[in-house]
Amino acid sequence: MIYEIGRVRVWYNPPDVYFEIIDDCRRLETSIEALDEMPYLLKVLIEQQLLEFEVFLKRLNERHKELDSWYHELEQKIEEYKMKGWRPMCEGVKKKQQKTVEKIKEVEEMIQFVSDFKGSLERILNDLNRFIEIVEKVRKEVIV
């Protein structure tokens, strides 16, 4: 089975994993040994994804602060309009405030999901590092 990810094709033909990169008219192809080299590639990919999640979480937290600030501004406007007796305008602002609450909940849900997923990847990375260490020890013992 061939998997296509953008311009990259990946397939497995034991004991190797093949990669083909298609760039306009050129095709670059390489392979790595599934058991010996693939864990190192996975380690690099997971580490890179963890860095991306850090940046993404930072942006999500900034967005959460913006929405929270906007919510409080709308709350102040509602109080101001109530004091002035502007009921129709107050209702419009309440609708905006409700939409803001929904957006805040969405961002909070995304922050929680990405944090949990990041934690899962960190655990996988720890297991992968342990696997790499064990394989290297076994190779040294077998070779010596």
C-alpha atoms as a PDB file:
ATOM      1  CA  MET A   1       0.000   0.000   0.000  1.00  0.00           C
ATOM      2  CA  ILE A   2       1.303   3.442  -0.936  1.00  0.00           C
ATOM      3  CA  TYR A   3       0.511   6.429   1.276  1.00  0.00           C
ATOM      4  CA  GLU A   4       0.645   9.900  -0.238  1.00  0.00           C
ATOM      5  CA  ILE A   5       1.303  12.875   2.013  1.00  0.00           C
ATOM      6  CA  GLY A   6       1.445  15.998  -0.102  1.00  0.00           C
ATOM      7  CA  ARG A   7       4.247  15.389  -2.570  1.00  0.00           C
ATOM      8  CA  VAL A   8       5.701  12.487  -0.610  1.00  0.00           C
ATOM      9  CA  ARG A   9       4.876   8.848  -1.230  1.00  0.00           C
ATOM     10  CA  VAL A  10       5.641   6.293   1.459  1.00  0.00           C
ATOM     11  CA  TRP A  11       5.414   2.511   1.211  1.00  0.00           C
ATOM     12  CA  TYR A  12       6.686  -0.522   3.043  1.00  0.00           C
ATOM     13  CA  ASN A  13       8.435  -3.406   1.342  1.00  0.00           C
ATOM     14  CA  PRO A  14       9.991  -5.528   4.105  1.00  0.00           C
ATOM     15  CA  PRO A  15      12.489  -4.862   5.550  1.00  0.00           C
ATOM     16  CA  ASP A  16      12.615  -1.300   4.150  1.00  0.00           C
ATOM     17  CA  VAL A  17      10.394   1.779   4.154  1.00  0.00           C
ATOM     18  CA  TYR A  18      10.578   3.696   0.884  1.00  0.00           C
ATOM     19  CA  PHE A  19      10.105   7.417   0.391  1.00  0.00           C
ATOM     20  CA  GLU A  20       9.607   9.164  -2.921  1.00  0.00           C
ATOM     21  CA  ILE A  21       9.516  12.946  -3.159  1.00  0.00           C
ATOM     22  CA  ILE A  22       7.949  14.374  -6.288  1.00  0.00           C
ATOM     23  CA  ASP A  23       9.077  17.864  -7.249  1.00  0.00           C
ATOM     24  CA  ASP A  24       7.661  18.921 -10.630  1.00  0.00           C
ATOM     25  CA  CYS A  25       9.443  16.625 -13.104  1.00  0.00           C
ATOM     26  CA  ARG A  26      11.986  15.217 -10.647  1.00  0.00           C
ATOM     27  CA  ARG A  27      11.578  12.242  -8.359  1.00  0.00           C
ATOM     28  CA  LEU A  28      13.856  11.613  -5.421  1.00  0.00           C
ATOM     29  CA  GLU A  29      13.671   8.189  -3.845  1.00  0.00           C
ATOM     30  CA  THR A  30      15.299   6.672  -0.795  1.00  0.00           C
ATOM     31  CA  SER A  31      14.694   3.891   1.655  1.00  0.00           C
ATOM     32  CA  ILE A  32      15.484   3.222   5.273  1.00  0.00           C
ATOM     33  CA  GLU A  33      15.539  -0.021   7.171  1.00  0.00           C
ATOM     34  CA  ALA A  34      12.330  -0.321   9.165  1.00  0.00           C
ATOM     35  CA  LEU A  35      13.723  -1.752  12.386  1.00  0.00           C
ATOM     36  CA  ASP A  36      17.157  -0.112  12.465  1.00  0.00           C
ATOM     37  CA  GLU A  37      16.608   3.367  11.045  1.00  0.00           C
ATOM     38  CA  MET A  38      12.886   4.060  11.273  1.00  0.00           C
ATOM     39  CA  PRO A  39      12.906   4.701  15.063  1.00  0.00           C
ATOM     40  CA  TYR A  40      15.395   7.540  14.522  1.00  0.00           C
ATOM     41  CA  LEU A  41      13.162   9.090  11.860  1.00  0.00           C
ATOM     42  CA  LEU A  42      10.128   8.747  14.122  1.00  0.00           C
ATOM     43  CA  LYS A  43      12.078  10.403  16.940  1.00  0.00           C
ATOM     44  CA  VAL A  44      12.897  13.409  14.751  1.00  0.00           C
ATOM     45  CA  LEU A  45       9.307  13.683  13.491  1.00  0.00           C
ATOM     46  CA  ILE A  46       7.813  13.465  16.983  1.00  0.00           C
ATOM     47  CA  GLU A  47      10.286  16.013  18.386  1.00  0.00           C
ATOM     48  CA  GLN A  48       9.417  18.413  15.555  1.00  0.00           C
ATOM     49  CA  GLN A  49       5.689  17.922  16.126  1.00  0.00           C
ATOM     50  CA  LEU A  50       6.124  18.612  19.845  1.00  0.00           C
ATOM     51  CA  LEU A  51       7.838  21.911  19.003  1.00  0.00           C
ATOM     52  CA  GLU A  52       4.959  22.789  16.665  1.00  0.00           C
ATOM     53  CA  PHE A  53       2.461  22.003  19.428  1.00  0.00           C
ATOM     54  CA  GLU A  54       4.322  24.376  21.780  1.00  0.00           C
ATOM     55  CA  VAL A  55       3.961  27.218  19.275  1.00  0.00           C
ATOM     56  CA  PHE A  56       0.333  26.302  18.589  1.00  0.00           C
ATOM     57  CA  LEU A  57      -0.525  26.194  22.307  1.00  0.00           C
ATOM     58  CA  LYS A  58       1.070  29.601  22.785  1.00  0.00           C
ATOM     59  CA  ARG A  59      -1.112  31.033  19.996  1.00  0.00           C
ATOM     60  CA  LEU A  60      -4.207  29.353  21.444  1.00  0.00           C
ATOM     61  CA  ASN A  61      -3.483  30.836  24.882  1.00  0.00           C
ATOM     62  CA  GLU A  62      -3.029  34.288  23.351  1.00  0.00           C
ATOM     63  CA  ARG A  63      -6.350  33.877  21.516  1.00  0.00           C
ATOM     64  CA  HIS A  64      -7.995  32.815  24.779  1.00  0.00           C
ATOM     65  CA  LYS A  65      -6.723  35.975  26.504  1.00  0.00           C
ATOM     66  CA  GLU A  66      -8.016  38.143  23.635  1.00  0.00           C
ATOM     67  CA  LEU A  67     -11.449  36.542  23.767  1.00  0.00           C
ATOM     68  CA  ASP A  68     -11.570  36.808  27.560  1.00  0.00           C
ATOM     69  CA  SER A  69     -10.662  40.483  27.365  1.00  0.00           C
ATOM     70  CA  TRP A  70     -13.319  41.022  24.694  1.00  0.00           C
ATOM     71  CA  TYR A  71     -15.884  39.230  26.898  1.00  0.00           C
ATOM     72  CA  HIS A  72     -15.164  41.609  29.797  1.00  0.00           C
ATOM     73  CA  GLU A  73     -15.367  44.646  27.515  1.00  0.00           C
ATOM     74  CA  LEU A  74     -18.779  43.483  26.313  1.00  0.00           C
ATOM     75  CA  GLU A  75     -19.838  42.954  29.928  1.00  0.00           C
ATOM     76  CA  GLN A  76     -18.926  46.563  30.702  1.00  0.00           C
ATOM     77  CA  LYS A  77     -20.855  47.784  27.650  1.00  0.00           C
ATOM     78  CA  ILE A  78     -23.934  45.846  28.767  1.00  0.00           C
ATOM     79  CA  GLU A  79     -23.776  47.487  32.194  1.00  0.00           C
ATOM     80  CA  GLU A  80     -23.270  50.887  30.593  1.00  0.00           C
ATOM     81  CA  TYR A  81     -26.249  50.422  28.241  1.00  0.00           C
ATOM     82  CA  LYS A  82     -28.436  49.190  31.113  1.00  0.00           C
ATOM     83  CA  MET A  83     -27.635  52.309  33.120  1.00  0.00           C
ATOM     84  CA  LYS A  84     -28.520  54.502  30.133  1.00  0.00           C
ATOM     85  CA  GLY A  85     -31.695  52.516  29.481  1.00  0.00           C
ATOM     86  CA  TRP A  86     -30.710  51.423  25.966  1.00  0.00           C
ATOM     87  CA  ARG A  87     -32.377  48.008  25.996  1.00  0.00           C
ATOM     88  CA  PRO A  88     -32.209  47.231  22.227  1.00  0.00           C
ATOM     89  CA  MET A  89     -28.461  47.898  22.119  1.00  0.00           C
ATOM     90  CA  CYS A  90     -28.020  45.864  25.285  1.00  0.00           C
ATOM     91  CA  GLU A  91     -29.626  42.823  23.610  1.00  0.00           C
ATOM     92  CA  GLY A  92     -27.295  43.097  20.595  1.00  0.00           C
ATOM     93  CA  VAL A  93     -24.245  43.200  22.824  1.00  0.00           C
ATOM     94  CA  LYS A  94     -25.545  40.205  24.823  1.00  0.00           C
ATOM     95  CA  LYS A  95     -25.694  38.195  21.582  1.00  0.00           C
ATOM     96  CA  LYS A  96     -22.079  39.147  20.812  1.00  0.00           C
ATOM     97  CA  GLN A  97     -21.129  38.174  24.344  1.00  0.00           C
ATOM     98  CA  GLN A  98     -22.806  34.767  23.948  1.00  0.00           C
ATOM     99  CA  LYS A  99     -20.912  34.152  20.680  1.00  0.00           C
ATOM    100  CA  THR A 100     -17.708  35.117  22.469  1.00  0.00           C
ATOM    101  CA  VAL A 101     -18.470  32.591  25.228  1.00  0.00           C
ATOM    102  CA  GLU A 102     -18.912  29.887  22.569  1.00  0.00           C
ATOM    103  CA  LYS A 103     -15.576  30.814  20.977  1.00  0.00           C
ATOM    104  CA  ILE A 104     -13.875  30.757  24.388  1.00  0.00           C
ATOM    105  CA  LYS A 105     -15.237  27.242  25.010  1.00  0.00           C
ATOM    106  CA  GLU A 106     -13.980  26.092  21.588  1.00  0.00           C
ATOM    107  CA  VAL A 107     -10.506  27.480  22.277  1.00  0.00           C
ATOM    108  CA  GLU A 108     -10.446  25.901  25.751  1.00  0.00           C
ATOM    109  CA  GLU A 109     -11.478  22.552  24.248  1.00  0.00           C
ATOM    110  CA  MET A 110      -8.713  22.837  21.649  1.00  0.00           C
ATOM    111  CA  ILE A 111      -6.130  23.770  24.294  1.00  0.00           C
ATOM    112  CA  GLN A 112      -7.131  20.723  26.348  1.00  0.00           C
ATOM    113  CA  PHE A 113      -7.044  18.385  23.344  1.00  0.00           C
ATOM    114  CA  VAL A 114      -3.656  19.614  22.081  1.00  0.00           C
ATOM    115  CA  SER A 115      -2.208  19.431  25.610  1.00  0.00           C
ATOM    116  CA  ASP A 116      -3.443  15.853  26.022  1.00  0.00           C
ATOM    117  CA  PHE A 117      -2.193  14.872  22.575  1.00  0.00           C
ATOM    118  CA  LYS A 118       1.172  16.497  23.291  1.00  0.00           C
ATOM    119  CA  GLY A 119       1.390  14.477  26.508  1.00  0.00           C
ATOM    120  CA  SER A 120       0.646  11.288  24.569  1.00  0.00           C
ATOM    121  CA  LEU A 121       3.389  12.077  22.063  1.00  0.00           C
ATOM    122  CA  GLU A 122       5.839  12.802  24.887  1.00  0.00           C
ATOM    123  CA  ARG A 123       5.097   9.370  26.385  1.00  0.00           C
ATOM    124  CA  ILE A 124       5.559   7.747  22.968  1.00  0.00           C
ATOM    125  CA  LEU A 125       8.851   9.621  22.546  1.00  0.00           C
ATOM    126  CA  ASN A 126      10.041   8.330  25.934  1.00  0.00           C
ATOM    127  CA  ASP A 127       9.157   4.766  24.920  1.00  0.00           C
ATOM    128  CA  LEU A 128      10.831   5.248  21.550  1.00  0.00           C
ATOM    129  CA  ASN A 129      14.016   6.561  23.194  1.00  0.00           C
ATOM    130  CA  ARG A 130      13.990   3.561  25.518  1.00  0.00           C
ATOM    131  CA  PHE A 131      13.552   1.231  22.533  1.00  0.00           C
ATOM    132  CA  ILE A 132      16.493   2.870  20.735  1.00  0.00           C
ATOM    133  CA  GLU A 133      18.694   2.529  23.836  1.00  0.00           C
ATOM    134  CA  ILE A 134      17.795  -1.143  24.286  1.00  0.00           C
ATOM    135  CA  VAL A 135      18.422  -1.946  20.616  1.00  0.00           C
ATOM    136  CA  GLU A 136      21.819  -0.203  20.760  1.00  0.00           C
ATOM    137  CA  LYS A 137      22.789  -2.155  23.918  1.00  0.00           C
ATOM    138  CA  VAL A 138      21.729  -5.445  22.353  1.00  0.00           C
ATOM    139  CA  ARG A 139      23.720  -4.698  19.192  1.00  0.00           C
ATOM    140  CA  LYS A 140      26.837  -3.889  21.224  1.00  0.00           C
ATOM    141  CA  GLU A 141      26.502  -7.110  23.207  1.00  0.00           C
ATOM    142  CA  VAL A 142      25.936  -9.196  20.083  1.00  0.00           C
ATOM    143  CA  ILE A 143      28.829  -7.580  18.183  1.00  0.00           C
ATOM    144  CA  VAL A 144      31.300  -7.795  21.091  1.00  0.00           C
END
